[in-house]
Short mmCIF file of C-alpha atoms in Angstrom, two decimals:
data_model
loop_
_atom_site.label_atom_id
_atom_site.label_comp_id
_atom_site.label_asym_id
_atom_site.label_seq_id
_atom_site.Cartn_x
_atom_site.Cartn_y
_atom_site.Cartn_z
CA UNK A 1 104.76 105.12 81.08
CA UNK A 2 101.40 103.88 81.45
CA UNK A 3 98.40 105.72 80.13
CA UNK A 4 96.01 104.26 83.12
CA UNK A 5 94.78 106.12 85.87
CA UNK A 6 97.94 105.98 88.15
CA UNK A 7 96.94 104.87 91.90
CA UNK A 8 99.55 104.89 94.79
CA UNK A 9 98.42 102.60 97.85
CA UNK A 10 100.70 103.58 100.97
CA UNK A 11 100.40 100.30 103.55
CA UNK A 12 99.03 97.90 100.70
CA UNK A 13 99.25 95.02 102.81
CA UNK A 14 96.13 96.76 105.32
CA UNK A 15 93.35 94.51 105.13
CA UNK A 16 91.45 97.55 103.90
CA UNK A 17 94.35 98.87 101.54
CA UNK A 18 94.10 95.21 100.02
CA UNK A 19 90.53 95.61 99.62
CA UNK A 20 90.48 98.34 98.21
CA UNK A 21 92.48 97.95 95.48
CA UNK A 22 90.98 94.30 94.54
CA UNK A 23 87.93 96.97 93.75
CA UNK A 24 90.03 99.10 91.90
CA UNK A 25 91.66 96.42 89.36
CA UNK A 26 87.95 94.58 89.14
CA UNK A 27 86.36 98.00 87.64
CA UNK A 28 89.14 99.26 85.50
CA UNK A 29 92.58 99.02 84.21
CA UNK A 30 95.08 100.83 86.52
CA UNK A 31 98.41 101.65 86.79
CA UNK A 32 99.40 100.64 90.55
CA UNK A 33 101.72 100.94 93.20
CA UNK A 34 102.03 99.29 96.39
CA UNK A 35 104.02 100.81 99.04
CA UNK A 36 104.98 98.56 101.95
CA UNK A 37 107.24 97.57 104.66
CA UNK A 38 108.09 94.28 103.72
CA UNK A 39 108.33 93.63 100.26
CA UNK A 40 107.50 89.97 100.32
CA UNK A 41 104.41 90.45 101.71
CA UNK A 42 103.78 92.98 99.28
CA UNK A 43 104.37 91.47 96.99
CA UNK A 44 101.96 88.34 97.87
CA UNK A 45 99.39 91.08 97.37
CA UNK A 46 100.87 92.55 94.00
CA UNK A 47 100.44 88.65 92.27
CA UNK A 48 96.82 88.30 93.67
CA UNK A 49 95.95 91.85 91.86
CA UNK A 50 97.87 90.59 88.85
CA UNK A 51 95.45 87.60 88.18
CA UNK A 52 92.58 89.33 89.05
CA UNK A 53 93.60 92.42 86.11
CA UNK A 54 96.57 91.17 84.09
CA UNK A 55 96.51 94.31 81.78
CA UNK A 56 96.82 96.39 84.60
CA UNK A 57 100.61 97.54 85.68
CA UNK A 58 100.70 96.62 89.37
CA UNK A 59 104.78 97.63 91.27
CA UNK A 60 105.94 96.96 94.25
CA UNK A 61 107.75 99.53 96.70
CA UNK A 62 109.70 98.93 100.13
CA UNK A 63 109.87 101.57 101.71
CA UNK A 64 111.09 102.88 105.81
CA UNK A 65 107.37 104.30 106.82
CA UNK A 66 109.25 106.70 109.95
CA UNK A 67 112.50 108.06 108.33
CA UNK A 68 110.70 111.89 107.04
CA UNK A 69 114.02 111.66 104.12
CA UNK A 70 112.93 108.71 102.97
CA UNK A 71 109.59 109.45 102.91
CA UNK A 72 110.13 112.24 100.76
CA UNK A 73 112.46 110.07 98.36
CA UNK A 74 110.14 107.71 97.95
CA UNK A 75 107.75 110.09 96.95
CA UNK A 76 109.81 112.17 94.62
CA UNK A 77 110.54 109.11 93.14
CA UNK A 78 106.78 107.84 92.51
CA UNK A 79 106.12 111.30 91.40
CA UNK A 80 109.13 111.70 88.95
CA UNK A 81 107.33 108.90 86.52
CA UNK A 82 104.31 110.76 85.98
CA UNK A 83 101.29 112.81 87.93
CA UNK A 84 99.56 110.33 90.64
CA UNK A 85 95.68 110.35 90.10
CA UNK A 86 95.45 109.03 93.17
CA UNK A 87 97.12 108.45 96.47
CA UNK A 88 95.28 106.19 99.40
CA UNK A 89 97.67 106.04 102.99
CA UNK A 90 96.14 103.14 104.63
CA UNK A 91 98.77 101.59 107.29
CA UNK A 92 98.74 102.06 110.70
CA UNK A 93 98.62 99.11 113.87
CA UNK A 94 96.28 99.33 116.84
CA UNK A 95 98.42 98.82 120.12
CA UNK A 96 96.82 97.70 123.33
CA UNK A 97 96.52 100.62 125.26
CA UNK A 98 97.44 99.35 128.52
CA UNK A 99 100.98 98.39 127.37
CA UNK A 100 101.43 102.11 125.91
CA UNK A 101 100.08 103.13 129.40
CA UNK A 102 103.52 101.16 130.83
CA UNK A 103 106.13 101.43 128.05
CA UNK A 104 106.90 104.70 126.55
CA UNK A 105 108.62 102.97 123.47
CA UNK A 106 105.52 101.23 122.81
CA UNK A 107 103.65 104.24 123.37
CA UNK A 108 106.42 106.56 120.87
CA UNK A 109 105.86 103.70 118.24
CA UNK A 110 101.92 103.93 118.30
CA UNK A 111 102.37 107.40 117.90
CA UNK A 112 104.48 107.54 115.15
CA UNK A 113 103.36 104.90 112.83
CA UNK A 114 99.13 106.04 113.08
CA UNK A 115 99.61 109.62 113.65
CA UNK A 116 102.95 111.21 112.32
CA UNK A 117 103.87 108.82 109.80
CA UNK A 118 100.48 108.87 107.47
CA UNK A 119 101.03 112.68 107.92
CA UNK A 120 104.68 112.41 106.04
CA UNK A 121 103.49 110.92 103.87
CA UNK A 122 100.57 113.06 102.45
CA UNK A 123 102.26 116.15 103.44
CA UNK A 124 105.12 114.56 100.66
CA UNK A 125 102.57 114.10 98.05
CA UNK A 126 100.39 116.77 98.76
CA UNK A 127 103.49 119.16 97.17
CA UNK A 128 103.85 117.61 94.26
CA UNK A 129 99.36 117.30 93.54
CA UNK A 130 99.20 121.45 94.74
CA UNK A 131 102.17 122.18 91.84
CA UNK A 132 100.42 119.65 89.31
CA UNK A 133 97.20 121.28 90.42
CA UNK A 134 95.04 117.67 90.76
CA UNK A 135 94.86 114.51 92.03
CA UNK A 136 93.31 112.97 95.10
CA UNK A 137 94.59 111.87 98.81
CA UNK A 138 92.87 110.43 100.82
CA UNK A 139 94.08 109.48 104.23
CA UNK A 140 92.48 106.72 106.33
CA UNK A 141 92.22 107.97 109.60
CA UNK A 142 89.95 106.77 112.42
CA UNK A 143 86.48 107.21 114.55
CA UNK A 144 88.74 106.59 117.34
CA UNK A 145 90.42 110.53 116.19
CA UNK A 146 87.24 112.11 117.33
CA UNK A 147 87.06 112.14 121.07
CA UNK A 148 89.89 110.86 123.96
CA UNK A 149 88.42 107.52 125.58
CA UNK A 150 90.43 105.64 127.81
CA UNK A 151 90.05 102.09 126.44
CA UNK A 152 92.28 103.83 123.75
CA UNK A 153 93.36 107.30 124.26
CA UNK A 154 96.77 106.78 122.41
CA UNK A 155 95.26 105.17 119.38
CA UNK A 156 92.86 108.10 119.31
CA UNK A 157 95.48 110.59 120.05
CA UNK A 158 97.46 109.18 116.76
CA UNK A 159 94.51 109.59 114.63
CA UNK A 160 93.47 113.06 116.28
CA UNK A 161 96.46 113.98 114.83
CA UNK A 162 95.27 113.27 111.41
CA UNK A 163 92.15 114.43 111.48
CA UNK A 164 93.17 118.10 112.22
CA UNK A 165 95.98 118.01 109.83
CA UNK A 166 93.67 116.67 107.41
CA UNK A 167 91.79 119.40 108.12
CA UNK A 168 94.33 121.85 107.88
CA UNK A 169 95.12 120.49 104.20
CA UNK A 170 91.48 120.71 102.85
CA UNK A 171 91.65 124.45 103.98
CA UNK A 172 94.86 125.24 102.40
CA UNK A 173 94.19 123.03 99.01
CA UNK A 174 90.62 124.74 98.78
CA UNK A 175 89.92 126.17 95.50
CA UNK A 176 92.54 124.33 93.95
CA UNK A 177 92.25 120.83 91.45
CA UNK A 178 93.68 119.04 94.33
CA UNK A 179 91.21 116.90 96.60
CA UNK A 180 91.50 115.90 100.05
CA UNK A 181 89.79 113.03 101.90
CA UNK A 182 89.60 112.21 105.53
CA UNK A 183 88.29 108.99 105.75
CA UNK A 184 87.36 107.14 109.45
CA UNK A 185 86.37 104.00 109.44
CA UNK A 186 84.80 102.07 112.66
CA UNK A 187 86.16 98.88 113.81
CA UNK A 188 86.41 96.74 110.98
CA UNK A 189 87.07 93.12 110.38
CA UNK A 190 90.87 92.32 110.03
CA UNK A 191 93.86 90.92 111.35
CA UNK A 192 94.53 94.35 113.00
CA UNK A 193 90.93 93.75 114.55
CA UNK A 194 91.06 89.95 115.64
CA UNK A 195 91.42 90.42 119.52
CA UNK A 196 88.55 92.63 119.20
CA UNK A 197 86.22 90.11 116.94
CA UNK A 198 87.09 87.41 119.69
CA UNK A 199 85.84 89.76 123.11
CA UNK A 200 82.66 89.49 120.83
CA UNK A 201 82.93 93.04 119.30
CA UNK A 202 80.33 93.80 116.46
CA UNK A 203 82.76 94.37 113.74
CA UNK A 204 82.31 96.01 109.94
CA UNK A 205 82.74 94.01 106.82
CA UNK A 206 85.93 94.78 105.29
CA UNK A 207 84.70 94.56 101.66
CA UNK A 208 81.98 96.67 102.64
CA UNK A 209 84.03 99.12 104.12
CA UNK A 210 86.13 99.19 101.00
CA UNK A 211 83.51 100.10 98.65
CA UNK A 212 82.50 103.06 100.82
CA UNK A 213 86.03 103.99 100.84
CA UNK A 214 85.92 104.34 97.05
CA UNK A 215 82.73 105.66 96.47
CA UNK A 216 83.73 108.70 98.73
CA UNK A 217 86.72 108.85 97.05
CA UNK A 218 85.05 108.87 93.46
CA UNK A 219 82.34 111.36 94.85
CA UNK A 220 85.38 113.62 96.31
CA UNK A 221 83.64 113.63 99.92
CA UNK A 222 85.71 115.64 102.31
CA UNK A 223 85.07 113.30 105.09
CA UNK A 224 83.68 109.43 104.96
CA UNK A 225 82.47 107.30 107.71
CA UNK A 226 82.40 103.91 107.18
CA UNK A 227 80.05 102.42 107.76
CA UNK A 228 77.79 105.39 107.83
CA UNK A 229 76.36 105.27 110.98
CA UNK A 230 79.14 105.98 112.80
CA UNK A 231 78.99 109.50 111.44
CA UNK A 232 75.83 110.09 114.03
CA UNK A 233 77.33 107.72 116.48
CA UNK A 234 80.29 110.14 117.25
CA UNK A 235 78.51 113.04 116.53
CA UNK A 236 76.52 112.22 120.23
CA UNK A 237 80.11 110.92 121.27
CA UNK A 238 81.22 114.08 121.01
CA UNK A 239 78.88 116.62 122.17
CA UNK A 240 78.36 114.39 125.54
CA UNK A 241 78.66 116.11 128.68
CA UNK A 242 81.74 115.34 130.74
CA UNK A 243 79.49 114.57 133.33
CA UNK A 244 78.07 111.80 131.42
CA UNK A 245 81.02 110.81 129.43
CA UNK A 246 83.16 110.47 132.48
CA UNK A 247 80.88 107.69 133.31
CA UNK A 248 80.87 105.19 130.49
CA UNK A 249 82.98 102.33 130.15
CA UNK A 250 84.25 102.95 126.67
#
């Protein structure tokens, strides 16, 4: 077992997962695990991490993100080799909206893998960090989670989801050695994000995004925008009247 600070990426093969831990191996040595649905690719991501940090220990999982026994198994598993430091759920896919509109399946899936499935998974290891009384998960939700708009009302939905459970979780872990993170990042630059990027949307640096993921996670912030300004930007989202909100075209 390795003595390194033991980091468990769920969805390593997110643009910002990937990211994220290229920061991680580039300040320290780490004991790593990536946690993916296809192994292959996965693993393309474990060998880049490898020459960037050979003396860290970087593993590669597979693992069924929907299936709530496997979940757990997996987790158990990770767990049974020693306490996680910390845990960073990053997957997720954003569906077009007007196809979820039209096809309940696609609709069910969008559902599942950005709201209920990130929500397995924490709920899994947040058992095992309240017994061991520390650790860190954070859970990458979205700015999308904090108000209904129609351009993407599903997508939102998903990640309303886990912003009050992650909610919920803060309140029930307070006081303990366990910390929580809700972290909602704006549209950033990725593959998830290309469609976007090419209707000419203003889109975040991923690498930027990344190191504001990990500073709020080293700072133990409850709740990180990134970028920043998109904490005041949904603030006024929010509070708008529905008399001016029903108006907009966003």
């Amino acid at each position: 077992m390795s003595d390194n600070k033991k980091i468990v990426l769920i969805g390593a093969t997110s643009a910002i997962a990937e990211h994220c831990a290229r920061l991680w191996v580039k300040d320290t040595v780490v004991d790593l695990t990536l946690v993916g649905r296809d192994s292959e690719k996965t693993e393309r991501v474990a060998a880049d991490l490898r020459v960037r940090s050979p003396q860290s220990v970087i593993r590669v999982l597979e693992a069924e993100f929907t299936d709530p026994l496997a979940i757990q198994q997996l987790v158990d598993n990770i767990v049974a080799e020693g306490p996680v430091h910390t845990v960073l759920i990053a997957h997720g896919s954003l569906p077009d909206q007007e196809i979820c509109q039209q096809d309940l399946t696609a609709c069910h899936e969008a559902l599942t893998v950005n709201g209920i499935s990130p929500v397995l998974f924490a709920e899994a290891f947040a058992g095992h960090m309240q017994k061991a009384d520390q650790g860190t998960l954070a859970i990458i939700g979205s700015v999308a989670g904090d108000r209904g708009r129609k351009s993407n009302y599903i997508y939102g939905a998903a990640k309303g989801l886990v912003t009050r459970y992650t909610q919920g979780l803060q309140h029930r872990l307070a006081g303990t050695g366990v910390k929580v993170i809700l972290i909602k990042p704006g549209p950033t630059d990725t593959p998830m994000t290309a469609h976007l990027k090419q209707q000419g949307g203003r889109l975040a640096n991923v690498d930027s995004v990344a190191q504001i993921i990990l500073r709020g996670i080293s700072h133990g912030k409850p709740v990180v925008y990134a970028p920043a300004k998109w904490a005041l930007i949904m603030m006024i989202i929010r509070h708008l009247p529905n008399i001016i909100f029903n108006k907009l075209e966003i």
